[in-house]
Amino acid sequence: MNTTLIVFVVLYLVGTLAIGVWAGTRIKNTSDFAIAGRRLPLIMVVTTTFATWFGAETVMGIPAKFVQSGLGAVIEDPFGAGTCLILVGLFFAMRLYKQNLLTIGDFYRQRFGKGIEVFCSLAIILSYLGWVAAQITALGLVFNVLTGGAMSETTGMIVGTLAVLVYVVIGGFLAVAWTDFIQMIVLVIGLSIIAVFSAELAGGGSQVMAMAASKDLFKFLPEPGFKEMAFFIAAGMTMMLGSIPQQDVFQRVMSARDAKTARNGAVIGGVSYILFAFVPMFIVASAVVVMGQQALDLAQNDYQRLLPTFVLSKMPLVMQILFFGALLSAIKSTSSATLLAPSTSFVENIVKNLRPHMSDREQLLAMRWSIVVFAALVLAYAVAMKGTPIYDLVSSAYQVTLVGAFVPLLAGLYWKRASTQGAIFSVGAGIAVWVLFMPQVSHLGEAFPGQLAGLLAAAVGMVAGSLLPQWLKNRHDSHRHLVGTPPAHPQPHQHSHSHPRGH
């Protein structure tokens, strides 16, 4: 156990708490708490967008999958996740920003009514369970590794959750944005230096690239078959489209000082994320060159420990401090964002429907309490799911929003004929088909991916539900005309007979 390293980590955690407390003094209302009062400049929108995605799985999960199976195995994240932010910037950010909403659930209410608002908000809130649990699991692992096993993973989870919870509850999104800004500087500088040092340990970057090429790790596309391509596309689309109707992404869009900043921040954040996700992949590939079979065994059996083991066993103290600073930055930035997002959605879109006359002060207090309750639930879930790989916890989180919330958002913004009935059909069909394809229900999911089937069903439901009533009405009207039933409303020429001719 390295006492100096632990002291640096503790000081770093205390520093982020201090920022949260400072930000808390600037919180005056729910808009400040939920979306930083819509005042953030471009650089902070970029860093906080990038930070939301750059979490535990980017540093530990993605690289291990890459060294096991190549680029094709990480289509979901970073490629799908980064493309999600780019799509948000190009097609959603400006349209949503101009509507001046507090949560993504507000859009569903304004466009389709309270029923869709509540259902989509619940789907979004539930999708965060796996995502936040992954970050808390990683925090537990980090503290366990740092203390040489003196602190158990469960205790580490509790300590890590409290460390994040304090500054989020006090400072809200303003605290998240400021800590993200500082943590991303630490992350980018720290991992970049470690990548250079890793290359030196491996005998140069060319050695690392040669190893990756020899193991065919740069292969991206699957074998050219219908089933293989369907599952490949489904994996990419899960986070690419399923993450678009998410409150944490929406908060970053709405926190910008203007619509153009919202658009540019999301696009730059997405591109930056895809590019920088290659840095931890490179570091782990270097670990395979340096550690040989030991690294591959760790990647196979306990990949979450591969990078920490490489850094602690092969690098000097300065590099260890940089690495754990960067790793904690990645995890804390993601967990803070994903604790705040579902809590604000819950109060704005669920509680306010039950208590519509809440004052702004009461709403702010409710948001803070809901963060505490949600954190406790997620902590319990993370402890119960201990042993589940971080990457799996994250990738399964977004299927429910993909099949239940994406199509109503897209159609609501871009299709004028999209109706409330269409949204109900879309949500119902998407969820029903997705459940039908689950392995616990049937074997259909072995032949075709359930989330893709659910997405297609949701699209059909939206079109059918929106157009069917109009088609039935037209058909009914034409049928009445054919059988000679007089029209319900008098025609204009009938009015003329009721007036004197000379009028």
Coordinates of C-alpha atoms in Angstrom, one line a residue:
M1 CA 0.0 0.0 0.0
N2 CA 1.5 3.3 -1.1
T3 CA 0.7 6.0 1.5
T4 CA 2.0 8.9 -0.7
L5 CA -0.3 7.9 -3.6
I6 CA -3.3 7.6 -1.2
V7 CA -2.6 11.1 0.3
F8 CA -2.6 12.6 -3.3
V9 CA -5.9 10.8 -4.1
V10 CA -7.5 12.0 -0.9
L11 CA -6.4 15.6 -1.5
Y12 CA -7.8 15.4 -5.0
L13 CA -11.2 14.2 -3.7
V14 CA -11.3 17.0 -1.1
G15 CA -10.5 19.6 -3.8
T16 CA -13.5 18.5 -5.9
L17 CA -15.7 18.7 -2.8
A18 CA -14.5 22.2 -2.2
I19 CA -15.5 23.2 -5.8
G20 CA -19.0 21.7 -5.2
V21 CA -19.4 23.7 -2.0
W22 CA -18.4 26.9 -3.8
A23 CA -20.8 26.2 -6.7
G24 CA -23.5 25.6 -4.1
T25 CA -23.3 29.2 -3.0
R26 CA -24.2 30.3 -6.5
I27 CA -27.4 28.2 -6.8
K28 CA -30.5 30.4 -6.6
N29 CA -33.2 28.4 -8.3
T30 CA -34.0 25.1 -10.1
S31 CA -32.7 26.4 -13.4
D32 CA -29.3 27.1 -11.8
F33 CA -29.3 23.6 -10.2
A34 CA -30.5 21.6 -13.2
I35 CA -28.9 23.4 -16.2
A36 CA -26.4 25.9 -14.7
G37 CA -28.8 28.8 -15.5
R38 CA -28.1 28.4 -19.3
R39 CA -24.9 30.4 -19.1
L40 CA -22.0 28.0 -19.9
P41 CA -19.4 29.0 -22.6
L42 CA -18.3 26.6 -25.4
I43 CA -15.2 25.3 -23.7
M44 CA -17.3 24.2 -20.6
V45 CA -20.0 22.6 -22.7
V46 CA -17.3 20.6 -24.6
T47 CA -15.6 19.4 -21.4
T48 CA -18.8 18.5 -19.6
T49 CA -20.2 16.7 -22.7
F50 CA -16.9 14.8 -23.1
A51 CA -16.8 14.1 -19.4
T52 CA -20.2 12.5 -19.3
W53 CA -19.1 9.8 -21.7
F54 CA -15.5 9.3 -20.6
G55 CA -16.2 7.1 -17.6
A56 CA -15.0 3.8 -16.1
E57 CA -15.8 1.7 -19.1
T58 CA -13.7 4.0 -21.4
V59 CA -10.6 3.6 -19.3
M60 CA -11.0 0.0 -18.2
G61 CA -13.8 -1.7 -20.2
I62 CA -13.2 -0.6 -23.8
P63 CA -9.4 -1.2 -23.9
A64 CA -9.8 -4.8 -22.6
K65 CA -12.5 -5.6 -25.2
F66 CA -10.2 -4.1 -27.8
V67 CA -7.2 -6.3 -26.9
Q68 CA -9.4 -9.4 -26.8
S69 CA -11.4 -9.0 -30.0
G70 CA -10.3 -5.9 -31.9
L71 CA -12.1 -2.7 -33.0
G72 CA -15.3 -4.5 -34.0
A73 CA -15.9 -5.4 -30.4
V74 CA -16.1 -1.7 -29.3
I75 CA -18.6 -0.5 -31.9
E76 CA -21.0 0.3 -29.2
D77 CA -18.6 2.5 -27.2
P78 CA -16.7 4.6 -28.1
F79 CA -18.0 4.7 -31.8
G80 CA -21.7 4.5 -31.0
A81 CA -21.5 6.8 -27.9
G82 CA -19.4 9.4 -29.6
T83 CA -21.6 9.5 -32.7
C84 CA -24.6 10.0 -30.4
L85 CA -23.2 13.3 -29.3
I86 CA -22.4 14.4 -32.9
L87 CA -26.0 13.5 -33.9
V88 CA -27.4 15.4 -30.9
G89 CA -25.4 18.5 -32.0
L90 CA -26.3 18.3 -35.7
F91 CA -30.0 17.4 -35.5
F92 CA -31.4 17.9 -31.9
A93 CA -29.5 20.6 -29.9
M94 CA -30.7 23.8 -31.6
R95 CA -34.3 22.7 -31.9
L96 CA -34.5 21.6 -28.3
Y97 CA -32.6 24.6 -27.0
K98 CA -35.0 27.1 -28.5
Q99 CA -37.9 25.4 -26.6
N100 CA -36.4 26.5 -23.3
L101 CA -37.1 23.3 -21.4
L102 CA -35.8 22.1 -18.0
T103 CA -35.8 18.3 -18.8
I104 CA -36.2 16.1 -21.9
G105 CA -39.4 14.9 -20.3
D106 CA -40.8 18.4 -20.7
F107 CA -40.6 18.0 -24.5
Y108 CA -42.7 14.8 -24.4
R109 CA -45.3 16.6 -22.3
Q110 CA -45.6 19.6 -24.6
R111 CA -45.6 17.5 -27.8
F112 CA -47.6 14.4 -26.7
G113 CA -49.2 15.0 -23.3
K114 CA -48.6 13.9 -19.7
G115 CA -49.0 10.1 -20.3
I116 CA -46.0 9.9 -22.7
E117 CA -44.1 12.4 -20.5
V118 CA -44.4 10.1 -17.5
F119 CA -43.7 6.9 -19.3
C120 CA -40.7 8.1 -21.2
S121 CA -39.3 9.8 -18.1
L122 CA -39.6 6.6 -16.2
A123 CA -37.8 4.7 -19.0
I124 CA -35.0 7.3 -19.0
I125 CA -34.7 7.2 -15.1
L126 CA -34.5 3.4 -15.1
S127 CA -31.8 3.3 -17.8
Y128 CA -29.5 5.2 -15.5
L129 CA -29.4 2.3 -13.0
G130 CA -26.8 0.3 -14.9
W131 CA -24.8 3.3 -16.1
V132 CA -24.3 4.8 -12.6
A133 CA -23.8 1.4 -11.0
A134 CA -20.9 0.8 -13.4
Q135 CA -19.2 4.0 -12.2
I136 CA -19.8 3.1 -8.5
T137 CA -18.5 -0.4 -9.1
A138 CA -15.3 1.1 -10.7
L139 CA -14.9 3.5 -7.7
G140 CA -15.0 0.5 -5.3
L141 CA -12.4 -1.3 -7.4
V142 CA -10.1 1.8 -7.5
F143 CA -10.1 2.2 -3.7
N144 CA -9.6 -1.6 -3.3
V145 CA -6.6 -1.5 -5.6
L146 CA -5.2 1.7 -4.1
T147 CA -5.3 0.3 -0.5
G148 CA -3.8 -3.1 -1.6
G149 CA -7.0 -4.8 -0.6
A150 CA -7.2 -3.2 2.9
M151 CA -10.5 -1.5 1.8
S152 CA -13.0 -3.9 0.4
E153 CA -14.7 -3.2 -2.9
T154 CA -18.1 -2.7 -1.1
T155 CA -16.6 -0.2 1.3
G156 CA -14.9 1.5 -1.6
M157 CA -18.3 1.8 -3.4
I158 CA -19.8 3.5 -0.3
V159 CA -16.8 5.9 0.1
G160 CA -16.8 6.7 -3.6
T161 CA -20.6 7.3 -3.7
L162 CA -20.4 9.7 -0.8
A163 CA -17.5 11.6 -2.3
V164 CA -19.5 12.3 -5.5
L165 CA -22.9 12.7 -3.7
V166 CA -21.8 15.6 -1.5
Y167 CA -20.8 18.0 -4.3
V168 CA -23.7 17.1 -6.6
V169 CA -26.3 17.6 -3.8
I170 CA -24.8 21.0 -2.8
G171 CA -23.8 22.4 -6.2
G172 CA -26.0 20.7 -8.7
F173 CA -25.1 21.0 -12.4
L174 CA -23.0 24.1 -11.8
A175 CA -20.7 22.0 -9.5
V176 CA -20.7 19.2 -12.1
A177 CA -19.8 21.5 -14.9
W178 CA -16.9 23.1 -13.0
T179 CA -15.5 19.8 -11.6
D180 CA -15.9 18.3 -15.1
F181 CA -13.8 21.2 -16.5
I182 CA -10.9 20.6 -14.0
Q183 CA -11.2 16.8 -14.1
M184 CA -11.0 16.7 -17.9
I185 CA -7.8 18.7 -17.9
V186 CA -6.4 16.2 -15.4
L187 CA -7.7 13.3 -17.4
V188 CA -6.3 14.4 -20.8
I189 CA -2.9 15.5 -19.5
G190 CA -2.6 12.4 -17.2
L191 CA -3.5 9.8 -19.8
S192 CA -1.5 11.4 -22.6
I193 CA 1.7 11.3 -20.5
I194 CA 1.0 7.7 -19.4
A195 CA 0.5 6.7 -23.1
V196 CA 3.9 8.2 -24.0
F197 CA 5.6 6.4 -21.0
S198 CA 3.8 3.1 -21.9
A199 CA 5.1 3.3 -25.4
E200 CA 8.6 3.7 -24.0
L201 CA 8.2 0.7 -21.8
A202 CA 7.0 -1.3 -24.8
G203 CA 10.0 -0.4 -26.9
G204 CA 8.3 2.3 -28.9
G205 CA 4.9 3.0 -30.4
S206 CA 5.8 0.9 -33.5
Q207 CA 6.1 -2.2 -31.4
V208 CA 2.6 -1.6 -29.9
M209 CA 1.1 -1.1 -33.4
A210 CA 2.9 -4.2 -34.7
M211 CA 1.4 -6.3 -31.9
A212 CA -2.1 -5.0 -32.6
A213 CA -1.7 -5.7 -36.3
S214 CA -0.4 -9.2 -35.7
K215 CA -3.4 -10.1 -33.6
D216 CA -5.8 -8.5 -36.2
L217 CA -7.0 -6.0 -33.7
F218 CA -7.7 -3.3 -36.3
K219 CA -10.5 -5.4 -37.9
F220 CA -13.7 -3.4 -37.6
L221 CA -16.4 -5.0 -39.7
P222 CA -17.9 -8.5 -38.9
E223 CA -18.1 -11.4 -41.3
P224 CA -20.4 -10.5 -44.2
G225 CA -23.6 -12.4 -43.2
F226 CA -27.1 -11.1 -42.4
K227 CA -27.1 -12.2 -38.8
E228 CA -23.5 -10.9 -38.1
M229 CA -24.3 -7.5 -39.7
A230 CA -27.7 -7.2 -37.8
F231 CA -26.0 -7.7 -34.4
F232 CA -23.2 -5.4 -35.4
I233 CA -25.6 -2.6 -36.4
A234 CA -27.7 -3.2 -33.3
A235 CA -24.7 -2.9 -31.0
G236 CA -23.7 0.4 -32.7
M237 CA -27.2 1.8 -32.6
T238 CA -27.8 1.0 -28.9
M239 CA -25.8 3.9 -27.5
M240 CA -25.8 5.9 -30.8
L241 CA -29.6 6.4 -30.7
G242 CA -30.6 5.1 -27.3
S243 CA -28.5 7.8 -25.6
I244 CA -30.1 10.7 -27.5
P245 CA -33.2 10.9 -25.4
Q246 CA -31.2 11.1 -22.2
Q247 CA -31.4 13.8 -19.5
D248 CA -27.6 14.0 -19.0
V249 CA -27.0 14.8 -22.7
F250 CA -30.0 17.1 -22.7
Q251 CA -28.7 19.0 -19.6
R252 CA -25.4 19.7 -21.4
V253 CA -27.3 21.0 -24.5
M254 CA -29.6 23.3 -22.3
S255 CA -26.8 24.6 -20.1
A256 CA -25.1 26.4 -23.1
R257 CA -25.4 30.2 -23.3
D258 CA -26.9 30.1 -26.8
A259 CA -28.2 27.6 -29.4
K260 CA -25.1 27.7 -31.5
T261 CA -22.9 26.9 -28.5
A262 CA -25.2 24.0 -27.7
R263 CA -24.8 22.6 -31.2
N264 CA -21.0 23.1 -31.4
G265 CA -20.3 21.9 -27.9
A266 CA -22.0 18.5 -28.5
V267 CA -20.3 17.9 -31.9
I268 CA -16.8 18.8 -30.6
G269 CA -17.4 16.8 -27.5
G270 CA -18.4 13.7 -29.5
V271 CA -15.5 13.9 -31.9
S272 CA -13.1 14.4 -29.0
Y273 CA -14.5 11.4 -27.2
I274 CA -14.1 9.0 -30.1
L275 CA -10.5 10.2 -30.8
F276 CA -9.3 10.3 -27.1
A277 CA -10.9 6.9 -26.4
F278 CA -8.0 5.4 -28.4
V279 CA -5.5 6.6 -25.7
P280 CA -6.5 4.0 -23.1
M281 CA -6.7 1.4 -25.8
F282 CA -3.1 2.2 -26.7
I283 CA -2.0 2.0 -23.1
V284 CA -3.6 -1.4 -22.6
A285 CA -2.1 -2.6 -25.9
S286 CA 1.3 -1.4 -24.5
A287 CA 0.6 -3.4 -21.3
V288 CA 0.1 -6.6 -23.5
V289 CA 3.6 -6.0 -25.1
V290 CA 5.2 -5.4 -21.7
M291 CA 3.4 -8.0 -19.6
G292 CA 2.7 -10.6 -22.3
Q293 CA 0.4 -13.4 -21.4
Q294 CA -0.2 -12.1 -17.9
A295 CA -1.9 -9.0 -19.4
L296 CA -4.0 -11.2 -21.8
D297 CA -5.1 -13.4 -18.9
L298 CA -6.2 -10.3 -16.9
A299 CA -8.0 -9.0 -19.9
Q300 CA -9.8 -12.3 -20.2
N301 CA -10.6 -13.0 -16.5
D302 CA -10.5 -9.7 -14.6
Y303 CA -10.1 -6.9 -17.2
Q304 CA -11.1 -4.1 -14.8
R305 CA -7.8 -4.7 -12.9
L306 CA -5.6 -4.8 -16.0
L307 CA -4.7 -1.1 -16.3
P308 CA -4.4 -0.4 -12.5
T309 CA -2.1 -3.6 -12.2
F310 CA 0.1 -2.4 -15.2
V311 CA 0.5 1.1 -13.7
L312 CA 1.2 0.0 -10.2
S313 CA 3.6 -2.8 -11.1
K314 CA 5.5 -1.2 -14.0
M315 CA 5.5 2.6 -13.5
P316 CA 7.0 5.1 -11.0
L317 CA 5.1 7.0 -8.4
V318 CA 4.6 10.1 -10.5
M319 CA 2.8 8.0 -13.2
Q320 CA 0.7 6.3 -10.6
I321 CA -0.5 9.6 -9.2
L322 CA -1.3 10.8 -12.8
F323 CA -3.1 7.6 -13.6
F324 CA -5.3 7.4 -10.5
G325 CA -6.0 11.2 -10.8
A326 CA -7.1 10.6 -14.4
L327 CA -9.1 7.5 -13.6
L328 CA -10.9 9.1 -10.7
S329 CA -11.6 12.1 -12.9
A330 CA -13.2 9.9 -15.5
I331 CA -15.3 8.0 -13.0
K332 CA -16.4 10.9 -10.9
S333 CA -17.3 13.1 -13.9
T334 CA -19.6 10.4 -15.3
S335 CA -21.1 9.4 -12.0
S336 CA -21.9 13.0 -11.0
A337 CA -23.7 13.7 -14.3
T338 CA -25.6 10.4 -14.1
L339 CA -26.7 10.9 -10.5
L340 CA -28.0 14.4 -11.2
A341 CA -29.9 13.7 -14.5
P342 CA -32.5 11.1 -13.3
S343 CA -33.1 13.0 -10.1
T344 CA -34.1 16.2 -11.9
S345 CA -36.2 14.2 -14.4
F346 CA -38.0 12.5 -11.5
V347 CA -38.9 15.8 -9.8
E348 CA -39.8 17.7 -12.9
N349 CA -41.7 15.0 -14.7
I350 CA -43.1 12.7 -12.1
V351 CA -43.4 14.5 -8.7
K352 CA -44.7 17.8 -10.3
N353 CA -47.5 15.8 -11.9
L354 CA -48.5 14.6 -8.5
R355 CA -47.9 18.0 -6.8
P356 CA -48.5 20.6 -9.6
H357 CA -48.4 23.7 -7.3
M358 CA -44.8 23.2 -5.9
S359 CA -42.9 26.4 -5.4
D360 CA -39.4 26.7 -6.9
R361 CA -37.8 26.4 -3.5
E362 CA -39.8 23.1 -2.8
Q363 CA -38.8 21.8 -6.2
L364 CA -35.1 22.5 -5.5
L365 CA -35.3 20.7 -2.1
A366 CA -37.1 17.8 -3.8
M367 CA -34.3 17.5 -6.4
R368 CA -31.7 17.4 -3.7
W369 CA -33.5 14.7 -1.7
S370 CA -34.2 12.6 -4.9
I371 CA -30.4 12.6 -5.7
V372 CA -29.7 11.1 -2.2
V373 CA -32.5 8.5 -2.6
F374 CA -31.4 7.6 -6.1
A375 CA -27.7 7.3 -5.0
A376 CA -28.8 4.9 -2.2
L377 CA -30.8 2.8 -4.7
V378 CA -27.9 2.7 -7.2
L379 CA -25.4 1.8 -4.5
A380 CA -27.6 -1.1 -3.4
Y381 CA -27.9 -2.2 -7.1
A382 CA -24.2 -2.0 -7.7
V383 CA -23.4 -4.1 -4.6
A384 CA -26.0 -6.7 -5.7
M385 CA -24.6 -6.8 -9.2
K386 CA -21.0 -7.0 -8.0
G387 CA -19.0 -9.2 -10.4
T388 CA -20.9 -8.1 -13.5
P389 CA -18.5 -6.5 -16.0
I390 CA -18.6 -2.7 -16.2
Y391 CA -19.0 -2.7 -20.0
D392 CA -22.0 -5.0 -19.7
L393 CA -23.7 -2.8 -17.1
V394 CA -23.3 0.2 -19.4
S395 CA -24.3 -1.4 -22.7
S396 CA -27.5 -2.9 -21.4
A397 CA -28.6 0.4 -19.9
Y398 CA -29.6 2.2 -23.1
Q399 CA -31.8 -0.5 -24.8
V400 CA -34.9 0.6 -23.0
T401 CA -34.6 4.2 -24.2
L402 CA -33.7 3.1 -27.7
V403 CA -37.0 1.1 -28.1
G404 CA -39.2 3.3 -25.9
A405 CA -38.2 7.0 -26.1
F406 CA -36.1 7.6 -29.3
V407 CA -38.8 7.4 -32.0
P408 CA -41.2 9.8 -30.2
L409 CA -38.4 12.3 -29.8
L410 CA -37.3 12.1 -33.4
A411 CA -40.9 12.1 -34.8
G412 CA -42.0 14.8 -32.4
L413 CA -39.2 17.2 -33.6
Y414 CA -39.3 16.4 -37.3
W415 CA -42.7 15.0 -38.3
K416 CA -45.7 17.4 -38.0
R417 CA -48.3 14.6 -38.3
A418 CA -46.8 12.7 -35.3
S419 CA -49.7 12.4 -32.8
T420 CA -50.2 11.4 -29.2
Q421 CA -51.8 8.2 -30.4
G422 CA -48.8 7.5 -32.6
A423 CA -46.5 8.0 -29.6
I424 CA -48.5 5.6 -27.5
F425 CA -48.4 3.0 -30.3
S426 CA -44.7 3.6 -30.7
V427 CA -43.8 3.2 -27.1
G428 CA -46.2 0.1 -26.7
A429 CA -44.9 -1.7 -29.8
G430 CA -41.3 -0.9 -29.2
I431 CA -41.3 -2.2 -25.6
A432 CA -43.5 -5.2 -26.3
V433 CA -41.3 -6.5 -29.2
W434 CA -38.1 -5.8 -27.3
V435 CA -39.4 -7.9 -24.3
L436 CA -40.6 -10.6 -26.7
F437 CA -37.0 -11.0 -28.0
M438 CA -35.4 -11.3 -24.5
P439 CA -33.7 -14.6 -23.9
Q440 CA -35.9 -15.1 -20.8
V441 CA -39.0 -14.9 -22.9
S442 CA -38.1 -16.6 -26.3
H443 CA -35.3 -17.7 -28.6
L444 CA -36.1 -15.0 -31.1
G445 CA -33.2 -12.9 -29.8
E446 CA -30.7 -15.5 -31.0
A447 CA -31.6 -15.0 -34.6
F448 CA -32.1 -11.2 -34.6
P449 CA -31.2 -8.5 -32.0
G450 CA -34.1 -7.5 -29.8
Q451 CA -33.2 -3.8 -29.5
L452 CA -33.2 -3.5 -33.3
A453 CA -36.5 -5.3 -33.6
G454 CA -38.0 -3.1 -30.9
L455 CA -36.7 0.1 -32.7
L456 CA -38.3 -1.0 -36.0
A457 CA -41.6 -1.8 -34.2
A458 CA -41.5 1.6 -32.5
A459 CA -41.1 3.3 -35.9
V460 CA -44.0 1.3 -37.4
G461 CA -46.1 2.1 -34.3
M462 CA -45.5 5.8 -34.6
V463 CA -46.4 5.9 -38.3
A464 CA -49.5 3.6 -38.0
G465 CA -50.7 5.2 -34.8
S466 CA -50.4 8.7 -36.3
L467 CA -51.9 8.0 -39.8
L468 CA -54.5 5.3 -39.0
P469 CA -57.1 7.5 -37.3
Q470 CA -56.9 10.0 -40.3
W471 CA -57.2 7.1 -42.8
L472 CA -60.2 5.6 -41.0
K473 CA -61.9 9.0 -40.9
N474 CA -61.3 9.6 -44.6
R475 CA -62.6 6.1 -45.4
H476 CA -65.7 6.6 -43.2
D477 CA -66.4 10.0 -44.9
S478 CA -66.0 8.5 -48.4
H479 CA -68.2 5.5 -47.4
R480 CA -71.0 7.9 -46.3
H481 CA -70.7 9.8 -49.5
L482 CA -71.1 6.6 -51.6
V483 CA -74.2 5.4 -49.8
G484 CA -75.8 8.8 -50.0
T485 CA -75.9 9.7 -46.3
P486 CA -76.4 13.5 -46.1
P487 CA -73.4 15.3 -44.7
A488 CA -73.4 16.2 -41.0
H489 CA -72.8 19.9 -41.7
P490 CA -74.8 22.0 -44.2
Q491 CA -72.9 23.0 -47.3
P492 CA -72.3 26.7 -48.0
H493 CA -74.9 26.8 -50.9
Q494 CA -77.6 25.6 -48.4
H495 CA -77.3 28.8 -46.4
S496 CA -78.2 31.0 -49.4
H497 CA -81.7 29.5 -49.7
S498 CA -82.6 30.5 -46.2
H499 CA -82.1 34.2 -46.9
P500 CA -84.4 36.4 -49.0
R501 CA -83.1 36.7 -52.6
G502 CA -82.7 40.4 -52.5
H503 CA -80.7 40.5 -49.3

